[in-house]
mmCIF file with all atom_site columns, C-alpha atoms and ligand atoms in Angstrom:
data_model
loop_
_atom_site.group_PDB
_atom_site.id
_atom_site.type_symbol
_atom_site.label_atom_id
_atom_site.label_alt_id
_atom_site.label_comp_id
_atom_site.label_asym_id
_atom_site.label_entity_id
_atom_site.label_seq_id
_atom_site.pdbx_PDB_ins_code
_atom_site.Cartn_x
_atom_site.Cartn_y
_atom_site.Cartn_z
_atom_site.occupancy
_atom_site.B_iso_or_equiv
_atom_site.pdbx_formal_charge
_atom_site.auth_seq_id
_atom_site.auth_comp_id
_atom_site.auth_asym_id
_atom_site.auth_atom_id
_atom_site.pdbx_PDB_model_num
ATOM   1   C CA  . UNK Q 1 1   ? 22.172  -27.196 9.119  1.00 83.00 ? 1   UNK Q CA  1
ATOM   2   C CA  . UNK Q 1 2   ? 18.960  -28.162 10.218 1.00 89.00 ? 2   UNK Q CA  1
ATOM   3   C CA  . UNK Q 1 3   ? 15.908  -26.902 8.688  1.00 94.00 ? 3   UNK Q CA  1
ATOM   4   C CA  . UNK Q 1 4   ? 12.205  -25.797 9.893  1.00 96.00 ? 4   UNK Q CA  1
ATOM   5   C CA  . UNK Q 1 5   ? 9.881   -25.401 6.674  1.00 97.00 ? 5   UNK Q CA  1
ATOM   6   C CA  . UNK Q 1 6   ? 7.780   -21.818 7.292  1.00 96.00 ? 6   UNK Q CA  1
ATOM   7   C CA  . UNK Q 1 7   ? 4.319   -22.816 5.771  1.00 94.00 ? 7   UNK Q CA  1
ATOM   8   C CA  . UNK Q 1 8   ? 3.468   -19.804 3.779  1.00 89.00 ? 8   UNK Q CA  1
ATOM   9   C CA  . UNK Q 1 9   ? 3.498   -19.010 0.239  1.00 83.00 ? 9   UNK Q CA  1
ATOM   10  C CA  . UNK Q 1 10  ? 3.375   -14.849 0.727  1.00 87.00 ? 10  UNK Q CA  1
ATOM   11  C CA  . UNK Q 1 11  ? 6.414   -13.973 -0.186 1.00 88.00 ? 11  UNK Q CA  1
ATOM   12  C CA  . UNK Q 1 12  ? 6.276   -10.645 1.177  1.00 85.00 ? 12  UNK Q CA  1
ATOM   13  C CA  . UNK Q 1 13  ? 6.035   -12.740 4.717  1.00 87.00 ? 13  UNK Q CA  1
ATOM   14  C CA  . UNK Q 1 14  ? 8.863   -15.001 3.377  1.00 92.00 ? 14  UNK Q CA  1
ATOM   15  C CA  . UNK Q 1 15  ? 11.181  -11.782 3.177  1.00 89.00 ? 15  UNK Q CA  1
ATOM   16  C CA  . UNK Q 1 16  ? 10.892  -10.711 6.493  1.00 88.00 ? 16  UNK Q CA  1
ATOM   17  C CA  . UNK Q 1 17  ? 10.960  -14.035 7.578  1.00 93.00 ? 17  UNK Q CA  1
ATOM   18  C CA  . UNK Q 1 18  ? 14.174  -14.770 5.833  1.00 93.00 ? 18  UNK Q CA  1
ATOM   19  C CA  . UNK Q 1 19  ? 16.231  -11.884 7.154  1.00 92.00 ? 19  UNK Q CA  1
ATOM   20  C CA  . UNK Q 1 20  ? 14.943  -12.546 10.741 1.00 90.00 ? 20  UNK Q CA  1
ATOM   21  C CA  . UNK Q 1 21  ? 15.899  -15.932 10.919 1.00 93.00 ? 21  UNK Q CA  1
ATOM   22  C CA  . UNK Q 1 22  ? 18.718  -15.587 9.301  1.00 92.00 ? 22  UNK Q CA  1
ATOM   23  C CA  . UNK Q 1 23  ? 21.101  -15.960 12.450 1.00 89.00 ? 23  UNK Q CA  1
ATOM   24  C CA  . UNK Q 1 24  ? 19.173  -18.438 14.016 1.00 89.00 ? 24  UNK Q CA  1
ATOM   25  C CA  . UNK Q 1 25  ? 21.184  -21.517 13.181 1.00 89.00 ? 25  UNK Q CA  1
ATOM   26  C CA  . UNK Q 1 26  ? 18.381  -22.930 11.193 1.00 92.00 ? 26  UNK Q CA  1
ATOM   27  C CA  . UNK Q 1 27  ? 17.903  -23.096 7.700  1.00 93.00 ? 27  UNK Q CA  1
ATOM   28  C CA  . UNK Q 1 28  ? 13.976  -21.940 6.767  1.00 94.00 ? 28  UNK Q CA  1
ATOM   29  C CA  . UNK Q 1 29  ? 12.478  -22.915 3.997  1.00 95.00 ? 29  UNK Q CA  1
ATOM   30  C CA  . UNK Q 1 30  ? 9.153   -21.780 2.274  1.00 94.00 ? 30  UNK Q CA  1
ATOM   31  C CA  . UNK Q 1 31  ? 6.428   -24.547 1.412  1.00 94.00 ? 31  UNK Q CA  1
ATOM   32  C CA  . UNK Q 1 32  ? 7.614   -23.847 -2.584 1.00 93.00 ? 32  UNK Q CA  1
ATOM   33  C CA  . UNK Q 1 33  ? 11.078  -24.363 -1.727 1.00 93.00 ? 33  UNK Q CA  1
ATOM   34  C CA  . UNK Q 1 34  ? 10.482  -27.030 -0.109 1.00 94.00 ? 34  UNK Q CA  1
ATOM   35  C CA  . UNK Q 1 35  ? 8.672   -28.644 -2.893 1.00 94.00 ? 35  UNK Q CA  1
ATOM   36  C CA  . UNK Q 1 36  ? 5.122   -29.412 -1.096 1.00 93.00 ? 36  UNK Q CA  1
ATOM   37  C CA  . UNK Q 1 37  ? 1.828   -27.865 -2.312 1.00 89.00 ? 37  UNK Q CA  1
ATOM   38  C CA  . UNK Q 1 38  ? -0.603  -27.586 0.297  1.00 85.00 ? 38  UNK Q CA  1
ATOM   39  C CA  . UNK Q 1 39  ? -4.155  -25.840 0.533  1.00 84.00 ? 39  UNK Q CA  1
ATOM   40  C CA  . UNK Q 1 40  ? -4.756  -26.066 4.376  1.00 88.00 ? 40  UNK Q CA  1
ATOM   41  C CA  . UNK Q 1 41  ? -7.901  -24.727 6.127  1.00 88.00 ? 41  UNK Q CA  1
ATOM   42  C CA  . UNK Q 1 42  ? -7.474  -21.878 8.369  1.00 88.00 ? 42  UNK Q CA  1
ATOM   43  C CA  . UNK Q 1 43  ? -10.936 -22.958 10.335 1.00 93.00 ? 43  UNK Q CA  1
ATOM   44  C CA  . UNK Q 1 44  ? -9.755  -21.738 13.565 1.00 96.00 ? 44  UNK Q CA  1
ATOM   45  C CA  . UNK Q 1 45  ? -11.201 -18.884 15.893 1.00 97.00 ? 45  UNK Q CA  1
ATOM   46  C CA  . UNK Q 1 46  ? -7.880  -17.014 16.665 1.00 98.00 ? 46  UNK Q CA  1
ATOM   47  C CA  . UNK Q 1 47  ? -4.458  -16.251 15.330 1.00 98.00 ? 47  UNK Q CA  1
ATOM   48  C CA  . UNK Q 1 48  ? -3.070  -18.723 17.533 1.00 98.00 ? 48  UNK Q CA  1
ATOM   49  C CA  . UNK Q 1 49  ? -4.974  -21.840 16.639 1.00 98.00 ? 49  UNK Q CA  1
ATOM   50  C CA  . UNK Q 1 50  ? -4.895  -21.092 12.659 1.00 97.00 ? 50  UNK Q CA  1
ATOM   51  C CA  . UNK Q 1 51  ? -0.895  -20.743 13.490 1.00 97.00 ? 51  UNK Q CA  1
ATOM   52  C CA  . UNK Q 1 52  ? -1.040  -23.974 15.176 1.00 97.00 ? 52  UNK Q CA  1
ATOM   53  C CA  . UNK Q 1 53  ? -3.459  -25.843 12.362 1.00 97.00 ? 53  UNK Q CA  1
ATOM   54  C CA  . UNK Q 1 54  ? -0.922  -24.366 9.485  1.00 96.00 ? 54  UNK Q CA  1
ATOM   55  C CA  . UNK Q 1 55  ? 2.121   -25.522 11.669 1.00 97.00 ? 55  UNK Q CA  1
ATOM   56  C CA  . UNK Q 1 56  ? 1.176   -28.879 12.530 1.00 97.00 ? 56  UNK Q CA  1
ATOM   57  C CA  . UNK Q 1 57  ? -0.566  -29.513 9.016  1.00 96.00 ? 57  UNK Q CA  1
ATOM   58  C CA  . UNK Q 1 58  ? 3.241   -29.222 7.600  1.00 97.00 ? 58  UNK Q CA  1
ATOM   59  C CA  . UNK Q 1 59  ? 4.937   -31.184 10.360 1.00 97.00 ? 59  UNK Q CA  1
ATOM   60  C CA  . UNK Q 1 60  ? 2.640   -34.152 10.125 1.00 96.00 ? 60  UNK Q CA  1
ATOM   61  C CA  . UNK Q 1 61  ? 2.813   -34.057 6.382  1.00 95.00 ? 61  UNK Q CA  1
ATOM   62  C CA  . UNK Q 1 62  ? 6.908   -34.053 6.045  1.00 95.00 ? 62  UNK Q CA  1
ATOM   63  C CA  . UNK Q 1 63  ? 8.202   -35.260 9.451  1.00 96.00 ? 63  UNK Q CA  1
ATOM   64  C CA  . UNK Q 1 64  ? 10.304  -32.077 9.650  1.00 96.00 ? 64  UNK Q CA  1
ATOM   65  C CA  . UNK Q 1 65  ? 10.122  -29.037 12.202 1.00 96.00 ? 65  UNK Q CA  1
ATOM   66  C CA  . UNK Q 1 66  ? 7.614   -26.316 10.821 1.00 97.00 ? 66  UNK Q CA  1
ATOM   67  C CA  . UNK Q 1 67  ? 6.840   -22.603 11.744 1.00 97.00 ? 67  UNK Q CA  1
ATOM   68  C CA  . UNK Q 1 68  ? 3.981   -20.835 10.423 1.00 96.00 ? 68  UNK Q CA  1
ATOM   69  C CA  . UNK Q 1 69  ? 2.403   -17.451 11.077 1.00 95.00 ? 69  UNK Q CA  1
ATOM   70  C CA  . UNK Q 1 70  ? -1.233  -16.086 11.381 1.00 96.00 ? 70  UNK Q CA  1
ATOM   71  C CA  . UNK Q 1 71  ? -1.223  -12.733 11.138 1.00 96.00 ? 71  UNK Q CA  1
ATOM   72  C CA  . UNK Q 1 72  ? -3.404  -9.307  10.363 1.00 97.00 ? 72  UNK Q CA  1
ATOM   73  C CA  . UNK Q 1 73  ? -5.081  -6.106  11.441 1.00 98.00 ? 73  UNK Q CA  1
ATOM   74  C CA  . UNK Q 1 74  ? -7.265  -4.979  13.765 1.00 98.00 ? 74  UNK Q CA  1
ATOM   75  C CA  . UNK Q 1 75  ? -8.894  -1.705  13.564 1.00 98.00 ? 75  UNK Q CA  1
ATOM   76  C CA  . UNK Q 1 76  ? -10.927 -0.516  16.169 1.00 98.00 ? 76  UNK Q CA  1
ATOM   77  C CA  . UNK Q 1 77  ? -13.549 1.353   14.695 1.00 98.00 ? 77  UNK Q CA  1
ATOM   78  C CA  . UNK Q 1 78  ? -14.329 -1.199  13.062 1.00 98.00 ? 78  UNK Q CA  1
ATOM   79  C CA  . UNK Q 1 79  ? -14.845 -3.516  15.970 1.00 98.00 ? 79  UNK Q CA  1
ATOM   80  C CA  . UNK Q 1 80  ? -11.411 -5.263  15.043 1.00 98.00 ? 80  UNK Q CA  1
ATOM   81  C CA  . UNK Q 1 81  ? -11.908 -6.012  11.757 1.00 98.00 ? 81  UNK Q CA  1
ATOM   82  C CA  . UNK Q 1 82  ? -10.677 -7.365  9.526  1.00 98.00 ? 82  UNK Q CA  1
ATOM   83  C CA  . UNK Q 1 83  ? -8.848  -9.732  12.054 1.00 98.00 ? 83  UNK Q CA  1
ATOM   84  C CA  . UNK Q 1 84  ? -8.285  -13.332 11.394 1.00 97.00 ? 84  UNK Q CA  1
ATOM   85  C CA  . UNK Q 1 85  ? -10.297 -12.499 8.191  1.00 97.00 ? 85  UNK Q CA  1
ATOM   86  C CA  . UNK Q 1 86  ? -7.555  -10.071 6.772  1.00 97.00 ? 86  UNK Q CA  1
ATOM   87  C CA  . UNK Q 1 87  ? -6.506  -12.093 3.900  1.00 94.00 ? 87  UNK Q CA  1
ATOM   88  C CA  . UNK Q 1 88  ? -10.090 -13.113 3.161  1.00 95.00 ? 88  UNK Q CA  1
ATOM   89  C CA  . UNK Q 1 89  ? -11.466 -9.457  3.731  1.00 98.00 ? 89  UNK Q CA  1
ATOM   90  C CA  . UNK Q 1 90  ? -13.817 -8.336  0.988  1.00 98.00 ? 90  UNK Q CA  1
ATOM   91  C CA  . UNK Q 1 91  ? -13.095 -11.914 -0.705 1.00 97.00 ? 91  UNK Q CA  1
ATOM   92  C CA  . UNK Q 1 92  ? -9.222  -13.361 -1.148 1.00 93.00 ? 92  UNK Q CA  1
ATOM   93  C CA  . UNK Q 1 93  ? -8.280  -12.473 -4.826 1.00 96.00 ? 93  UNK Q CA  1
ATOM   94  C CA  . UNK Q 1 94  ? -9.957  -8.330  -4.494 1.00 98.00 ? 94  UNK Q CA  1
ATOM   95  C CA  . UNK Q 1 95  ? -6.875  -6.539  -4.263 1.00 98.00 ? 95  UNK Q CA  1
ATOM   96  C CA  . UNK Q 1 96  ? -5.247  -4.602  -1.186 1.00 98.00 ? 96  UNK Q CA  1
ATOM   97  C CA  . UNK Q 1 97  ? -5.579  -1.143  -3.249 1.00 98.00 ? 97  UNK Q CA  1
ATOM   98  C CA  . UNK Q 1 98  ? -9.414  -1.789  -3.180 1.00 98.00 ? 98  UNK Q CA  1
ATOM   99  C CA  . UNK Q 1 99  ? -9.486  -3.304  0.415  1.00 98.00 ? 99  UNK Q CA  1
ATOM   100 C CA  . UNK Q 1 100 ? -7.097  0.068   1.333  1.00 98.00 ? 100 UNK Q CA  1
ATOM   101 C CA  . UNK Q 1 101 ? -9.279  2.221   0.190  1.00 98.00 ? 101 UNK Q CA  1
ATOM   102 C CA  . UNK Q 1 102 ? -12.278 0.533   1.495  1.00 98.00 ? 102 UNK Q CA  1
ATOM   103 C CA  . UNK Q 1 103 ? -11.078 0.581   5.097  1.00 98.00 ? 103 UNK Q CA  1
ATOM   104 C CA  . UNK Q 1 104 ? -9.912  4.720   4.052  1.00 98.00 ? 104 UNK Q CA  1
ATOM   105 C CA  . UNK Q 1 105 ? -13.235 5.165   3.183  1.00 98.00 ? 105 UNK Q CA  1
ATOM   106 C CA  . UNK Q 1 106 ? -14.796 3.357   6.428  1.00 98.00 ? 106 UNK Q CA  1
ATOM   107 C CA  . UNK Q 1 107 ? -13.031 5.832   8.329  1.00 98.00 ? 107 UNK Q CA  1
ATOM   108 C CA  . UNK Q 1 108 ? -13.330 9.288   6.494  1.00 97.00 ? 108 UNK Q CA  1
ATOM   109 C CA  . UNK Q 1 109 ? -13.842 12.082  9.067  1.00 96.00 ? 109 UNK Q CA  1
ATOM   110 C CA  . UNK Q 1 110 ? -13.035 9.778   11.432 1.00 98.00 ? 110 UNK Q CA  1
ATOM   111 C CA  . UNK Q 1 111 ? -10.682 11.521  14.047 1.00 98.00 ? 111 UNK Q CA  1
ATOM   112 C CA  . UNK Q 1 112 ? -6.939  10.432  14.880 1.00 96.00 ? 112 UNK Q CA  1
ATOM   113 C CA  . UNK Q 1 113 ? -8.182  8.951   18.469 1.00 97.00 ? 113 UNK Q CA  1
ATOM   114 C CA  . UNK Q 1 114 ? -10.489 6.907   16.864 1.00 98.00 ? 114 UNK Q CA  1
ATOM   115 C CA  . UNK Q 1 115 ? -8.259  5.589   14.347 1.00 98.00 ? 115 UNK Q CA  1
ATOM   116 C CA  . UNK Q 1 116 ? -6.237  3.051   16.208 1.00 98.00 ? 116 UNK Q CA  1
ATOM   117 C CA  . UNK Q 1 117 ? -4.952  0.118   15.088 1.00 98.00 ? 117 UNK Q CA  1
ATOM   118 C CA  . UNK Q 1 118 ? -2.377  -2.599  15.489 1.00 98.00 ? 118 UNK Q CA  1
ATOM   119 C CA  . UNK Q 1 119 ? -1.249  -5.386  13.667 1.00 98.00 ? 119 UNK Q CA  1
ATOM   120 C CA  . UNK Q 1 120 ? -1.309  -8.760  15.496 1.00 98.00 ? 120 UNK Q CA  1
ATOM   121 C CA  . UNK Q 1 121 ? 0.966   -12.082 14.421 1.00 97.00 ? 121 UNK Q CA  1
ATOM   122 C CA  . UNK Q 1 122 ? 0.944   -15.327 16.166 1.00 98.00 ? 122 UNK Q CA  1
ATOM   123 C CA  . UNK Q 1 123 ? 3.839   -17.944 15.364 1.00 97.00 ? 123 UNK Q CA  1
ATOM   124 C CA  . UNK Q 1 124 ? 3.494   -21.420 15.741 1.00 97.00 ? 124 UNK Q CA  1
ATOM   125 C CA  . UNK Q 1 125 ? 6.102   -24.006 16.084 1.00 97.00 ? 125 UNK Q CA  1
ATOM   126 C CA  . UNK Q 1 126 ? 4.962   -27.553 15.604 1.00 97.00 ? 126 UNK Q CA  1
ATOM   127 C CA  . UNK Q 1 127 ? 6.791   -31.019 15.515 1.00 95.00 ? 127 UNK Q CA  1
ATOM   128 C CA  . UNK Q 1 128 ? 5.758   -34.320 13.482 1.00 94.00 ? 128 UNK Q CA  1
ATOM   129 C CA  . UNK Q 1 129 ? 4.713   -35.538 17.022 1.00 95.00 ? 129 UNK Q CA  1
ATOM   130 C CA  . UNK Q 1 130 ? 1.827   -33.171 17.438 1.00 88.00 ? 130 UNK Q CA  1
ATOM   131 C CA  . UNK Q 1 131 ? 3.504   -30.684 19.833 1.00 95.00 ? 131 UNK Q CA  1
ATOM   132 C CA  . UNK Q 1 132 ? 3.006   -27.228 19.341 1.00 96.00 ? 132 UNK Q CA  1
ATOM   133 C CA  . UNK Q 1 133 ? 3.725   -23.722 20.743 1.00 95.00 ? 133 UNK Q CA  1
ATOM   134 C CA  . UNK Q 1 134 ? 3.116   -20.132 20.308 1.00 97.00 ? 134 UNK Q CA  1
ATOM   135 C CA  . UNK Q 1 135 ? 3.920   -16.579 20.792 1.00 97.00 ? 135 UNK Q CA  1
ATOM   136 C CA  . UNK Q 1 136 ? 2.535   -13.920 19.861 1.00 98.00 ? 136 UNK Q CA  1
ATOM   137 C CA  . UNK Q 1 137 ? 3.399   -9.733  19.730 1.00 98.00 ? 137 UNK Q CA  1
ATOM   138 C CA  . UNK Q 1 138 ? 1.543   -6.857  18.109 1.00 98.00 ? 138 UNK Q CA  1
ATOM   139 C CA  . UNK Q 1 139 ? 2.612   -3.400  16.643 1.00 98.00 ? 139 UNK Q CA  1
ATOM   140 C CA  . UNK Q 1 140 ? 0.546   -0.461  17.776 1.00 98.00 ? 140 UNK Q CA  1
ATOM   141 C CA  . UNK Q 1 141 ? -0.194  2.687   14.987 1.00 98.00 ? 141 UNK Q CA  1
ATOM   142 C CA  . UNK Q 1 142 ? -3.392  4.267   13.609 1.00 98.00 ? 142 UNK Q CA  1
ATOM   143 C CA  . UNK Q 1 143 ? -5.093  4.153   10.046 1.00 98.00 ? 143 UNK Q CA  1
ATOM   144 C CA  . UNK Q 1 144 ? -3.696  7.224   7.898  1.00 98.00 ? 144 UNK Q CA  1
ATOM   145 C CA  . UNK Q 1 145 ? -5.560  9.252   5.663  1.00 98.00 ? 145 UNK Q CA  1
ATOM   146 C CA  . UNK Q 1 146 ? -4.250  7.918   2.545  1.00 98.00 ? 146 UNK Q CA  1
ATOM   147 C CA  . UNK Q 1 147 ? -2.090  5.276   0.486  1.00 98.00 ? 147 UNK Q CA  1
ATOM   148 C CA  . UNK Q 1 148 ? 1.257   6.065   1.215  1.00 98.00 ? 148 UNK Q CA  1
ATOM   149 C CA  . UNK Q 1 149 ? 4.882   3.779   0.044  1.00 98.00 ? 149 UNK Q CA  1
ATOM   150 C CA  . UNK Q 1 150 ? 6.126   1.142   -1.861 1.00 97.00 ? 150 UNK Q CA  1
ATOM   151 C CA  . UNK Q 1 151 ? 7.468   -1.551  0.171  1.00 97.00 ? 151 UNK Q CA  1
ATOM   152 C CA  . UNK Q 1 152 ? 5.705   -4.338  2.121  1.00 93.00 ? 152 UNK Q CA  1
ATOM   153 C CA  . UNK Q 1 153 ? 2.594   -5.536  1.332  1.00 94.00 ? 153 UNK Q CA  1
ATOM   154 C CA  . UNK Q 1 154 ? -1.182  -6.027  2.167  1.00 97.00 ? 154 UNK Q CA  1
ATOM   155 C CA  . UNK Q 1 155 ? -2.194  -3.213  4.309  1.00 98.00 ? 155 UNK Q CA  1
ATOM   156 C CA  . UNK Q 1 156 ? 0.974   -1.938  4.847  1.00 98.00 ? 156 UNK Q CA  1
ATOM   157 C CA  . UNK Q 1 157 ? 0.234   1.643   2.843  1.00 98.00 ? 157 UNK Q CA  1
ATOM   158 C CA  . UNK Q 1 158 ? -2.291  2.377   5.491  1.00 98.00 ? 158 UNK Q CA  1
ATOM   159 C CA  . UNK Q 1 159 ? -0.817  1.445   8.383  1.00 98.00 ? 159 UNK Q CA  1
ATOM   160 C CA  . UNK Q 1 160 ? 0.920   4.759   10.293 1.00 98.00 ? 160 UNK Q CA  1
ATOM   161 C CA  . UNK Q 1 161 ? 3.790   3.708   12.615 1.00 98.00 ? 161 UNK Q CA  1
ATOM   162 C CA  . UNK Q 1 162 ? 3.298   7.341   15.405 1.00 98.00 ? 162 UNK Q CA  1
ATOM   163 C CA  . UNK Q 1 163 ? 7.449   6.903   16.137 1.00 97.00 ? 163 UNK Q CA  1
ATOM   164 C CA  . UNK Q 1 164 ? 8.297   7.267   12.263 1.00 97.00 ? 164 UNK Q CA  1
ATOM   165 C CA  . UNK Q 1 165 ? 5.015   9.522   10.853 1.00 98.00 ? 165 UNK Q CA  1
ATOM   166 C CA  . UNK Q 1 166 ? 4.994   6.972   8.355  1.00 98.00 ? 166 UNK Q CA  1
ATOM   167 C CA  . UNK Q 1 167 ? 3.324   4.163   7.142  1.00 98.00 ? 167 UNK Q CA  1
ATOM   168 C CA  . UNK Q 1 168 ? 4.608   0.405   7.503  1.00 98.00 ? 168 UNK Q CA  1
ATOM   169 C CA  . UNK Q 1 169 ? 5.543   0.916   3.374  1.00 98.00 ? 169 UNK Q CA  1
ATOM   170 C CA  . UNK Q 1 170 ? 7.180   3.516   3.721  1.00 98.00 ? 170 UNK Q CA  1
ATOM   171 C CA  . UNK Q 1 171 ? 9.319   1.964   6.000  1.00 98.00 ? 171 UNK Q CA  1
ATOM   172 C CA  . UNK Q 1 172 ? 12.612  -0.132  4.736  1.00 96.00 ? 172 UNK Q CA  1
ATOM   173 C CA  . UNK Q 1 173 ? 12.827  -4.347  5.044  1.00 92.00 ? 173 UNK Q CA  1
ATOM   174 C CA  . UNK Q 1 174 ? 15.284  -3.318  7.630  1.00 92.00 ? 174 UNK Q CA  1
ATOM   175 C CA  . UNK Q 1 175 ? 13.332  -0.857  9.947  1.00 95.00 ? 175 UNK Q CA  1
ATOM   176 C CA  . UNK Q 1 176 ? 10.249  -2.805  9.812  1.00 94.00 ? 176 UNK Q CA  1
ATOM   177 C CA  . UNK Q 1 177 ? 11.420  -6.027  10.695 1.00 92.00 ? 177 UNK Q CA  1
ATOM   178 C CA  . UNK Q 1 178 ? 13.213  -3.829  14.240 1.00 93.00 ? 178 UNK Q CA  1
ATOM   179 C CA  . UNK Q 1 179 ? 9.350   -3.212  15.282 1.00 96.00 ? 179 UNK Q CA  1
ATOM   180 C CA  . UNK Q 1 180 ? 6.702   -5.809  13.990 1.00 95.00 ? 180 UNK Q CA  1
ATOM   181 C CA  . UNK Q 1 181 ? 4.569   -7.684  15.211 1.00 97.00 ? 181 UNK Q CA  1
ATOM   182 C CA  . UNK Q 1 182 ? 6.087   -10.788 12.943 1.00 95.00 ? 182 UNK Q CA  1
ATOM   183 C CA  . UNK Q 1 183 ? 9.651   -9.869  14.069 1.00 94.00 ? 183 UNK Q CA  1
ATOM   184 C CA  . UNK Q 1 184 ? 9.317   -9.258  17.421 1.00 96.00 ? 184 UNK Q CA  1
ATOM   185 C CA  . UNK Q 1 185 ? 7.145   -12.729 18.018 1.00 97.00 ? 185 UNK Q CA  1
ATOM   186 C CA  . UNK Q 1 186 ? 9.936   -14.656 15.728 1.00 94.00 ? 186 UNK Q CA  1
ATOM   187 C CA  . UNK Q 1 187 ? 12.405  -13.239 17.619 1.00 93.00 ? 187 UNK Q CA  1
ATOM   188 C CA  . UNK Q 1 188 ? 10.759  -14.176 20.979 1.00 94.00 ? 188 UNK Q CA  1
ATOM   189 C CA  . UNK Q 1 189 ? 10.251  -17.390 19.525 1.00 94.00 ? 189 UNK Q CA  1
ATOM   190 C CA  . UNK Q 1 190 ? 14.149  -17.524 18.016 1.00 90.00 ? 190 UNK Q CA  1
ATOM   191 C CA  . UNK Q 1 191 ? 14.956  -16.564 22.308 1.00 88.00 ? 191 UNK Q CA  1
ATOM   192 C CA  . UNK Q 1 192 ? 13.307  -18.911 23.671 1.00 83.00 ? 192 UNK Q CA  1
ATOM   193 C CA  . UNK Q 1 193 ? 12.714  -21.736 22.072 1.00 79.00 ? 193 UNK Q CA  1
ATOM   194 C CA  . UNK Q 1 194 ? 14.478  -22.539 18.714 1.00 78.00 ? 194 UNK Q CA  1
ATOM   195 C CA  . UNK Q 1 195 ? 17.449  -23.001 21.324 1.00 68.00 ? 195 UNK Q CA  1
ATOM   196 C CA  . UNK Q 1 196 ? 16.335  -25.702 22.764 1.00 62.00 ? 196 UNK Q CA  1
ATOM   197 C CA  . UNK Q 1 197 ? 14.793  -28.311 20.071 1.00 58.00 ? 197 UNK Q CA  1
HETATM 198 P P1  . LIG L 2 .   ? -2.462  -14.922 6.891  1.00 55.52 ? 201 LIG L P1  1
HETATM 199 O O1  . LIG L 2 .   ? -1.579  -15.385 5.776  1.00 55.52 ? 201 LIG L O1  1
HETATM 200 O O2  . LIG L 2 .   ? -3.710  -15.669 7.061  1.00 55.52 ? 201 LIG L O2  1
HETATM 201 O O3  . LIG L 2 .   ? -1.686  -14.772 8.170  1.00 55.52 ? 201 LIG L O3  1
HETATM 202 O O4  . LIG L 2 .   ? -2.928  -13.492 6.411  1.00 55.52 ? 201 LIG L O4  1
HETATM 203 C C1  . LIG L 2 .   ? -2.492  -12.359 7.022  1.00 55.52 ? 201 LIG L C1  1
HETATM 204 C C2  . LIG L 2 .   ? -2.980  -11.148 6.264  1.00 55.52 ? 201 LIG L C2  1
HETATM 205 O O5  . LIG L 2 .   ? -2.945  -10.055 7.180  1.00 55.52 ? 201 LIG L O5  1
HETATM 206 C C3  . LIG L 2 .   ? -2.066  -10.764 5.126  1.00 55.52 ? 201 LIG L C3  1
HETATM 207 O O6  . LIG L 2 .   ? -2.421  -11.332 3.915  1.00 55.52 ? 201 LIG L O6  1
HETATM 208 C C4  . LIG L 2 .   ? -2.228  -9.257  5.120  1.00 55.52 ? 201 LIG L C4  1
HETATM 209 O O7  . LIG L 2 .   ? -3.422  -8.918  4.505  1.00 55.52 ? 201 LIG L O7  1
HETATM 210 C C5  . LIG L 2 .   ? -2.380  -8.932  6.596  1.00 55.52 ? 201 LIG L C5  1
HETATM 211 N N1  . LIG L 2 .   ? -1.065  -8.657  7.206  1.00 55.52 ? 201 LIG L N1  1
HETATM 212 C C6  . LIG L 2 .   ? -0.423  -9.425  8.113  1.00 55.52 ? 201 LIG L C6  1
HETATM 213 N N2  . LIG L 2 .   ? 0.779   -8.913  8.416  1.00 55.52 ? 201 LIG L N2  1
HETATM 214 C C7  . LIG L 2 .   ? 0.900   -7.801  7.660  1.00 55.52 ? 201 LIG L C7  1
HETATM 215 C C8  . LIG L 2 .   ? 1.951   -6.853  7.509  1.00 55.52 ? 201 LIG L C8  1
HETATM 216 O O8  . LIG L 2 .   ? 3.039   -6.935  8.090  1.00 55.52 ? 201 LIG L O8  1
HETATM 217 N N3  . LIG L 2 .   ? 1.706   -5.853  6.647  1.00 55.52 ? 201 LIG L N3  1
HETATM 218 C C9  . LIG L 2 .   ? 0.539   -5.739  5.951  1.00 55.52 ? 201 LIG L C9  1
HETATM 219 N N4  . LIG L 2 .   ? -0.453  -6.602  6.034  1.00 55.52 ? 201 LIG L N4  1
HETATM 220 C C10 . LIG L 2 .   ? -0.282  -7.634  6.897  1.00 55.52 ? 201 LIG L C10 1
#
């Protein structure tokens, strides 16, 4: 089977990632499984060119097809932070309970309208010869008013999904990976391009 190596080392990514792909005639691999340890800068200005830098980084390095995502959250009361900064937000090893509560906390007595939110992921997939594309798909819901569920990770507890009245944790593997923003732009991807490399 032929393999595309998915250059992350979140393994709550890697989960969704797996099950997703999982009928796409490819085998995909995470960096650890694939053996390579790589600290790559994510110096670029949107989701789509740190996609592309993380992508191609792994492609040039091991001659092999690989797929990486940049991903986070956008909430606009607070202008769209934390963004492209959503791993790095309040500094990369503080915790997501703390950076929860600190975005609860931005937005006490805030009202509903003004809570809204999505969650935005860019895929790349990049070759060993430099070639590169993306696609990209966002999930729309609004900050809740507290931490709520178990599953998922980062800022999933906060993140209210209006169909379900629940938050992205609350939410099984199964029936978040029906209405992400990472599944639906790996499946887009999976459509229409995967198909034809
Ligand atoms: P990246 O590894 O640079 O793409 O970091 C993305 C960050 O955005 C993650 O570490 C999380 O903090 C956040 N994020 C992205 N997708 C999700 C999600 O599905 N649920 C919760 N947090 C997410």
């Amino acid at each position: 089977m032929k393999r595309i190596i998915f250059a992350t080392s979140n393994e709550g990514k890697m989960k969704e990632i797996r099950l997703i792909m999982a009928d796409s005639g490819y085998e995909v691999v995470s960096l650890k499984e694939a053996g390579i340890s790589a600290d790559i800068e994510e110096n670029g200005t949107t989701f789509e060119e740190n996609a592309i830098i993380k992508a191609s980084a792994i492609a040039k390095l091991t001659g092999e097809l690989a797929m990486a995502d940049d991903s986070g959250l956008e909430v606009d009361y607070m202008d769209k932070a934390p963004g492209i900064y959503s791993a790095r937000f309040l500094g990369e090893d503080t915790s997501y309970d703390i950076k929860n509560n600190y975005i609860l906390d931005k937005l006490k007595d805030v009202p509903q309208e003004q809570r809204s939110a999505r969650f935005v992921c860019a895929i790349a997939l990049a070759d060993a010869d430099g070639k590169a594309i993306t696609k990209r798909a966002t999930i729309e819901g609004y900050i809740g008013y507290e931490i709520r569920g178990e599953n998922g990770f980062g800022y999933d507890p906060i993140f209210m999904v209006p169909e379900y009245d629940k938050t992205t944790a609350e939410l099984s593997i199964e029936e978040k990976n029906q209405i992400s923003h990472r599944a639906k732009a790996l499946k887009a991807m999976k459509e229409e391009f995967l198909n034809n490399v």
